[in-house]
mmCIF file of C-alpha atoms in Angstrom:
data_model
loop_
_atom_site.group_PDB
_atom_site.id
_atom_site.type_symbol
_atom_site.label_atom_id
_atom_site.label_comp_id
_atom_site.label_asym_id
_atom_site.label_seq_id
_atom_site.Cartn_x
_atom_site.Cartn_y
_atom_site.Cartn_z
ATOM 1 C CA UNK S 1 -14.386 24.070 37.296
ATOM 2 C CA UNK S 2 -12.464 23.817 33.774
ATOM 3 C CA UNK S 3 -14.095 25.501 31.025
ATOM 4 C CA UNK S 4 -14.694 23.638 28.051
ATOM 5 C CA UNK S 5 -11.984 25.183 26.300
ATOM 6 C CA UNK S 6 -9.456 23.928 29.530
ATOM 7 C CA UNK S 7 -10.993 20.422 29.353
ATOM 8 C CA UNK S 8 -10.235 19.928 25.615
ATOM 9 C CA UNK S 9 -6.856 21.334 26.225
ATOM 10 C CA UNK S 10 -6.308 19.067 28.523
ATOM 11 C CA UNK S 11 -7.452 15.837 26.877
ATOM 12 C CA UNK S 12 -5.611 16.890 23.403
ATOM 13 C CA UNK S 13 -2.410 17.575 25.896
ATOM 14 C CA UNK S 14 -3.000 13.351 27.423
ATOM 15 C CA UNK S 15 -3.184 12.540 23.570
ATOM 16 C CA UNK S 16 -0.192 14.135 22.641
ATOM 17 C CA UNK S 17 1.962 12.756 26.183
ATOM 18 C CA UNK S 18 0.458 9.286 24.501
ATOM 19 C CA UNK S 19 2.364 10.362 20.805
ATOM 20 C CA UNK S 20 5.737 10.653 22.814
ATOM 21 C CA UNK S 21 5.569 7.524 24.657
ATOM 22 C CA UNK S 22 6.009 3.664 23.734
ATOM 23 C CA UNK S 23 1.804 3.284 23.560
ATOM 24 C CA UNK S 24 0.700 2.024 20.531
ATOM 25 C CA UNK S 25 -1.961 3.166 18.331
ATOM 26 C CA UNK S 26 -5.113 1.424 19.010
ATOM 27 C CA UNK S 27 -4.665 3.174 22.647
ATOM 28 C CA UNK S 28 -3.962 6.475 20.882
ATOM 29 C CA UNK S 29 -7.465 6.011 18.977
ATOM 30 C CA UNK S 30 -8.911 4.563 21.908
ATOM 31 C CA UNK S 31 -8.093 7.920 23.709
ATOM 32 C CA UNK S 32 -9.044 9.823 20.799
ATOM 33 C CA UNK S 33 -12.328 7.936 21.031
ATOM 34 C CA UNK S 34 -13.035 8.911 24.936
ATOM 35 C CA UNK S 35 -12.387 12.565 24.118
ATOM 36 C CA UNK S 36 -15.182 12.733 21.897
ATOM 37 C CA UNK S 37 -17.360 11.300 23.881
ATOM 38 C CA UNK S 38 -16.247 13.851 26.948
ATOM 39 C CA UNK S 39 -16.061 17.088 24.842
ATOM 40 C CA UNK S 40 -18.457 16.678 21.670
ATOM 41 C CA UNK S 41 -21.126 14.232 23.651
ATOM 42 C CA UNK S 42 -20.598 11.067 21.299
ATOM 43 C CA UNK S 43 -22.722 7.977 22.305
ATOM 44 C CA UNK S 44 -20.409 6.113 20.194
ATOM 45 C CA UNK S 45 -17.642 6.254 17.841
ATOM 46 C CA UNK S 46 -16.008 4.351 15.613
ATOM 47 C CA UNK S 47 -12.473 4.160 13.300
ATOM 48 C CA UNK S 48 -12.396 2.512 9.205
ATOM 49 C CA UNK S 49 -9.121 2.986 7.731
ATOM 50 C CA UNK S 50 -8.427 2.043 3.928
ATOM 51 C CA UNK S 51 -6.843 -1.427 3.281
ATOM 52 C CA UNK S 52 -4.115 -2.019 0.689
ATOM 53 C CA UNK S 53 -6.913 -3.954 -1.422
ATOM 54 C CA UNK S 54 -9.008 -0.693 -1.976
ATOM 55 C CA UNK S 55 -11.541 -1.884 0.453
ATOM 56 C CA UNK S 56 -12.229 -0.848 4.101
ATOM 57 C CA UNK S 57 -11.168 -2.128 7.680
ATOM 58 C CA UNK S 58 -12.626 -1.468 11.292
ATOM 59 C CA UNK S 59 -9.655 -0.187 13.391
ATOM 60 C CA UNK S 60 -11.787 0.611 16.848
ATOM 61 C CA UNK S 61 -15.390 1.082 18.360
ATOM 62 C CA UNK S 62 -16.283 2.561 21.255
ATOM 63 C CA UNK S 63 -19.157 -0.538 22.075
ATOM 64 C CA UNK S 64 -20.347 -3.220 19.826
ATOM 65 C CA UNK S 65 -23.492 -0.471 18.520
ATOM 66 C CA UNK S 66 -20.559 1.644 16.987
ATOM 67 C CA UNK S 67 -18.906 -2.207 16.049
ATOM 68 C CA UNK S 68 -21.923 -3.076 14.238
ATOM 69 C CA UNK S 69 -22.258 0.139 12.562
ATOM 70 C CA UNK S 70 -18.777 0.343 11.572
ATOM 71 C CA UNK S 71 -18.937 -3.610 9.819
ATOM 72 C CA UNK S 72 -21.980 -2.530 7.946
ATOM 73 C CA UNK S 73 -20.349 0.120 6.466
ATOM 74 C CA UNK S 74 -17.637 -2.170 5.361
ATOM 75 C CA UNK S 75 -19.988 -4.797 4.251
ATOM 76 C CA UNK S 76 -23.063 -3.116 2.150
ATOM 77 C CA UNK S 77 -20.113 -0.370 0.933
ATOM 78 C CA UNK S 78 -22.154 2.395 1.759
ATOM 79 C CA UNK S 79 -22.581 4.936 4.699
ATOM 80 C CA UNK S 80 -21.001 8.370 5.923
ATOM 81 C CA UNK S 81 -17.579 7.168 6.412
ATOM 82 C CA UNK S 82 -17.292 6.014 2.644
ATOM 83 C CA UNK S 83 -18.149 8.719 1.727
ATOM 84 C CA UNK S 84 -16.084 11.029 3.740
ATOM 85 C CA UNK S 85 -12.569 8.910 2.460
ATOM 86 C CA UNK S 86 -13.856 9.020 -1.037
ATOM 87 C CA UNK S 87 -14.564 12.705 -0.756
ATOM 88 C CA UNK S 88 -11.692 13.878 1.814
ATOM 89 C CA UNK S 89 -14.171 15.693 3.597
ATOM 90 C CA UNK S 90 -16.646 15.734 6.652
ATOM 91 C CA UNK S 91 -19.651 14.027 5.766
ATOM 92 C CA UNK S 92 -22.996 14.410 8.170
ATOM 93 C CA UNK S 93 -26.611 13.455 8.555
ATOM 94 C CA UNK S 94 -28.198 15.290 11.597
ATOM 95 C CA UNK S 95 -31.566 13.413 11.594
ATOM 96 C CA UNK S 96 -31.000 9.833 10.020
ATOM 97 C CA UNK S 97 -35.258 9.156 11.093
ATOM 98 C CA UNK S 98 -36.428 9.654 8.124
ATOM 99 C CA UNK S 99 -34.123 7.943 6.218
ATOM 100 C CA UNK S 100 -30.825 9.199 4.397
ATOM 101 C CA UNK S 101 -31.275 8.416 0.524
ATOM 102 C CA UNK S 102 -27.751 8.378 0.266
ATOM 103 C CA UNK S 103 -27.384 5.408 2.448
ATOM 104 C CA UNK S 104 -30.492 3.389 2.916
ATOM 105 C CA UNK S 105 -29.281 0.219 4.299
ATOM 106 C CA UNK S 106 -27.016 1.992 6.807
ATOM 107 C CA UNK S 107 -29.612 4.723 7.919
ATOM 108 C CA UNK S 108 -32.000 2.082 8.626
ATOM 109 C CA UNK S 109 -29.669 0.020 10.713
ATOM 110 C CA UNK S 110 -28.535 2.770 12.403
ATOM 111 C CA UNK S 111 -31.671 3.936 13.664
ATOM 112 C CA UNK S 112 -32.511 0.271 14.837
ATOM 113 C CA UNK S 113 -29.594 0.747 16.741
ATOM 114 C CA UNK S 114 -30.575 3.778 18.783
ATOM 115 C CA UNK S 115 -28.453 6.037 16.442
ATOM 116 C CA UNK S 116 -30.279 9.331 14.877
ATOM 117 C CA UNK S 117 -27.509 11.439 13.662
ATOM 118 C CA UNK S 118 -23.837 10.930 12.638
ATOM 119 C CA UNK S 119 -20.444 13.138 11.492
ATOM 120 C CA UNK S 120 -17.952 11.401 9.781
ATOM 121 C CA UNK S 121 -14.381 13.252 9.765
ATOM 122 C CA UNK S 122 -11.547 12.237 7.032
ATOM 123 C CA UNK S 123 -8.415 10.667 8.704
ATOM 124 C CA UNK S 124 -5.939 12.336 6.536
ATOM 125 C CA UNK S 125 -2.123 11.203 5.681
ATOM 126 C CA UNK S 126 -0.063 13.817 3.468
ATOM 127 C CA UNK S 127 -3.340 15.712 1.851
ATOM 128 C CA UNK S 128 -5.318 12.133 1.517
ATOM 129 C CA UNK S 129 -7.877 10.774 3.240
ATOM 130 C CA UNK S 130 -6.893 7.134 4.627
ATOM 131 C CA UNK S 131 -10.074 6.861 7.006
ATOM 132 C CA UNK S 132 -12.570 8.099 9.135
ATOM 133 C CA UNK S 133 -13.413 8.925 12.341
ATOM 134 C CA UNK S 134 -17.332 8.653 12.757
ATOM 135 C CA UNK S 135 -18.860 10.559 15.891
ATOM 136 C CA UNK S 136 -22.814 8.612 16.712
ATOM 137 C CA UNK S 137 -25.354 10.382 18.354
ATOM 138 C CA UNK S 138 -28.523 9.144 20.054
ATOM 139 C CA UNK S 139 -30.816 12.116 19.359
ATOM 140 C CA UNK S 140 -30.711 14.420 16.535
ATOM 141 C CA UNK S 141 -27.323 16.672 16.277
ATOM 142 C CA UNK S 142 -25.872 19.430 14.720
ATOM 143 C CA UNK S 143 -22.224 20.073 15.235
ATOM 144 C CA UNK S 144 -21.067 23.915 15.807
ATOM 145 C CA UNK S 145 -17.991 25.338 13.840
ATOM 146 C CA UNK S 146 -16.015 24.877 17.436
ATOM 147 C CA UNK S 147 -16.978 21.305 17.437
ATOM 148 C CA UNK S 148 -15.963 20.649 14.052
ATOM 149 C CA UNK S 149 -12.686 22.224 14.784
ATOM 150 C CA UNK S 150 -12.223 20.077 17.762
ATOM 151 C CA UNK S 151 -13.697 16.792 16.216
ATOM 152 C CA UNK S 152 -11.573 17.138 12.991
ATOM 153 C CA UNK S 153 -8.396 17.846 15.763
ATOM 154 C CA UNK S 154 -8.963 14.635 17.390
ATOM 155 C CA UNK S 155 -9.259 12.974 14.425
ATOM 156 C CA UNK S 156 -6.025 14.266 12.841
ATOM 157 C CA UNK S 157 -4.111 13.022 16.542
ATOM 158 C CA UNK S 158 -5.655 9.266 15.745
ATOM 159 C CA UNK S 159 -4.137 9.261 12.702
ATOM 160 C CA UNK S 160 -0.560 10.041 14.446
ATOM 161 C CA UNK S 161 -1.401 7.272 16.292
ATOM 162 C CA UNK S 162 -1.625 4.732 13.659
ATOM 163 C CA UNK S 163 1.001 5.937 11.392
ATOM 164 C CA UNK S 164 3.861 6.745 14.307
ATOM 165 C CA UNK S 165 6.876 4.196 13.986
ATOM 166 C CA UNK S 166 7.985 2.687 17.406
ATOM 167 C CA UNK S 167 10.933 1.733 19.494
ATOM 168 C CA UNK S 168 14.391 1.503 18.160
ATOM 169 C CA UNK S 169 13.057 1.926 14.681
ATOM 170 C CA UNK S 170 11.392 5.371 16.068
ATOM 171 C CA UNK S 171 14.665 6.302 17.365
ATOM 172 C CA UNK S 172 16.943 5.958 14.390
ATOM 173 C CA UNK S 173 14.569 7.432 12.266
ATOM 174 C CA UNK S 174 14.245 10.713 14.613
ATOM 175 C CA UNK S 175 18.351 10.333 14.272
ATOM 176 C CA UNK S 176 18.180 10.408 10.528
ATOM 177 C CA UNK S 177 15.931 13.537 10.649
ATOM 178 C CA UNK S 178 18.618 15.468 13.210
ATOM 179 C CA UNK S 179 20.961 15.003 10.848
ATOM 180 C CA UNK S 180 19.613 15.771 8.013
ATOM 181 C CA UNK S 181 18.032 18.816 9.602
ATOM 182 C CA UNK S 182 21.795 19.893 10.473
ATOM 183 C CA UNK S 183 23.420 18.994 7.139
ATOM 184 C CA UNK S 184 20.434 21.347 5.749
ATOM 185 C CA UNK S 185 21.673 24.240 8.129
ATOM 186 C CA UNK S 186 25.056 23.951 7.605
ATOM 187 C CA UNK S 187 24.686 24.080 4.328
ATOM 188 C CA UNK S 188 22.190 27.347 4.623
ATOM 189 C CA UNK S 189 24.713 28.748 6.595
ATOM 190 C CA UNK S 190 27.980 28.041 3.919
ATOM 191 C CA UNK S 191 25.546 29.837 1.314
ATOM 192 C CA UNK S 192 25.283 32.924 4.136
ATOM 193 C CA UNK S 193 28.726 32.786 4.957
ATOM 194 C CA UNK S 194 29.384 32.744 0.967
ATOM 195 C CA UNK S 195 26.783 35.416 -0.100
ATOM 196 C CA UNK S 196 28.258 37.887 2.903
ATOM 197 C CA UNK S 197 31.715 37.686 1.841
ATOM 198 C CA UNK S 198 31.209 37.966 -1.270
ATOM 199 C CA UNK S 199 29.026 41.129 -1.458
ATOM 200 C CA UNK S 200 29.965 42.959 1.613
ATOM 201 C CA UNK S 201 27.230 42.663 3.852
ATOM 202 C CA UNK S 202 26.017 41.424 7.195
ATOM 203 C CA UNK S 203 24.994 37.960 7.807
ATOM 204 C CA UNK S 204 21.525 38.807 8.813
ATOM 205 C CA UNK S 205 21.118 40.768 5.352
ATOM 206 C CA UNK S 206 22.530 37.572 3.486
ATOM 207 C CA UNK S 207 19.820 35.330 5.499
ATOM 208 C CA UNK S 208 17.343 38.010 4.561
ATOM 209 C CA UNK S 209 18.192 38.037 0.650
ATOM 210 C CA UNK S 210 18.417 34.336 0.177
ATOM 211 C CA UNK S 211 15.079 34.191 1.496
ATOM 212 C CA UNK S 212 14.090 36.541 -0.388
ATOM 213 C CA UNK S 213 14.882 35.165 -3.372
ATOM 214 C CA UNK S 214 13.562 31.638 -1.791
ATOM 215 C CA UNK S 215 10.085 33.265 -1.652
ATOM 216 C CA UNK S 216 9.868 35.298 -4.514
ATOM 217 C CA UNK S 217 11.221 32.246 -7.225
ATOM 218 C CA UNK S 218 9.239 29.565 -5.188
ATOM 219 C CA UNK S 219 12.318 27.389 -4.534
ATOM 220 C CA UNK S 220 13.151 25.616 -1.231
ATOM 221 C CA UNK S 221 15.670 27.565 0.555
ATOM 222 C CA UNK S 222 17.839 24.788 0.486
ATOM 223 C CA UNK S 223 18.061 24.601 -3.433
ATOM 224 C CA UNK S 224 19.024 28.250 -2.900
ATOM 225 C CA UNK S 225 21.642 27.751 -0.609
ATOM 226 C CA UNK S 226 23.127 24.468 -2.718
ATOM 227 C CA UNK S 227 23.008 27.028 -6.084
ATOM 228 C CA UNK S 228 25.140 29.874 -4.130
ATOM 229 C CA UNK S 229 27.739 27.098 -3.260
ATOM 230 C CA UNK S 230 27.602 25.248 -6.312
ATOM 231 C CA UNK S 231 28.300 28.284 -8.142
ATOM 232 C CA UNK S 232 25.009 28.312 -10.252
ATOM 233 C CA UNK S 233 23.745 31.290 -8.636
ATOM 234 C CA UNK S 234 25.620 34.513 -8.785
ATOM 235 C CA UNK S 235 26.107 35.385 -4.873
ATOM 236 C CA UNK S 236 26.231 39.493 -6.024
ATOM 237 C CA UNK S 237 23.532 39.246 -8.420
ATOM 238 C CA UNK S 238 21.695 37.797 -5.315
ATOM 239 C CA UNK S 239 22.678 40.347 -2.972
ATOM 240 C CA UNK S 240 20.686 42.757 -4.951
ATOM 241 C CA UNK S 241 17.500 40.603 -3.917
ATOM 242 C CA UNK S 242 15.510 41.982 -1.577
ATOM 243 C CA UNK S 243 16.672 45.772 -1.904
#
């Protein structure tokens, strides 16, 4: 029997085969979706992304509970998942019987819905949230650290979902990046083949010191390189870097 490590490993490993392939992304969320329900013990989930308007959009629900949650979220603009985007961070209410004061007209509806708890995780895209993920429970819940970890995982995998480009598009654009990747390193490498020359040492040593100095001003080690070839960095005054 897989331990509950091996199963999560194993759905996050379908998720990722799913990233690589020509799905789209509602089956990407859809899977994302299922694993919560296998490895965190969702009743029901349920995806809001931001629209370009500012407001709020249902992307996917597990069943039309989670559906009907989601909308009134949307609608009465209020409930965990508002919260969590506007905040950029998880957002929970273990018990929603007695009411949440934070959301009134979502806690109640909830509850008549069978729900009594709810995590919200941010979806986020370069360091900002862009949605939610909202994990539904039927009974009170509390979420342990591991769960967290693996809930905010998920939710970070749906968002590569949504945002990956697709077919030929996909392709040219993973062309662009090769090349630009190898222009980069060549480039690294001229300012190597430069800085060794120039002062007498070893390659590795002139990778080492351009690094070095890469680290220690805060520059991108490509700036550093392009400075050593375009001659506004002395190459010995940065082969004492690092000594």
């Amino acid at each position: 029997m897989h331990s509950p490590e091996d199963q999560f490993s194993d759905l996050v490993a379908g998720i990722t085969a799913l990233l690589t392939t020509r799905h789209d992304g509602l089956t990407v969320v859809h899977a994302v979706i299922s694993a919560c329900a296998e490895v965190l013990g969702t009743d029901a989930a349920g995806v809001l992304i931001t629209d370009p308007r500012g407001g709020l959009a249902m992307v996917a629900a597990s069943d039309e509970r989670a559906r009907f949650a989601e909308l009134l979220q949307v609608h009465t603009e209020q409930g965990p998942c508002r919260d969590c985007i506007a905040e950029n961070t998880v957002v929970s209410s273990t018990d929603l019987r007695n009411g949440d004061t934070r959301w009134p007209k979502f806690s109640a509806a909830a509850v008549a819905q069978g729900f009594q708890a709810v995590h919200a995780f941010p979806m986020r895209l370069l360091d900002d949230a862009v949605g939610g993920l909202n994990l539904f429970f039927t009974t009170p819940t509390e979420l342990s650290d591991r769960q967290r970890h693996q809930a905010q995982a998920l939710t970070d995998l749906a968002v590569l979902g949504l945002t990956q480009e697709h077919d030929q598009r996909r392709l040219e654009r993973l062309a662009e990046r090769s090349l630009t990747t190898l222009n980069e390193r060549a480039h690294v490498n001229q300012a190597i083949g430069i800085l060794a020359g120039t002062a007498g040492i070893d390659p590795d040593t002139a990778r080492d010191r351009l690094a070095a100095h890469s680290i220690t001003t805060g520059q991108p080690l490509l700036a550093v390189a392009r400075a050593v070839t375009g001659g506004s960095l002395d190459a010995r005054e940065l082969a004492e870097f690092g000594r």
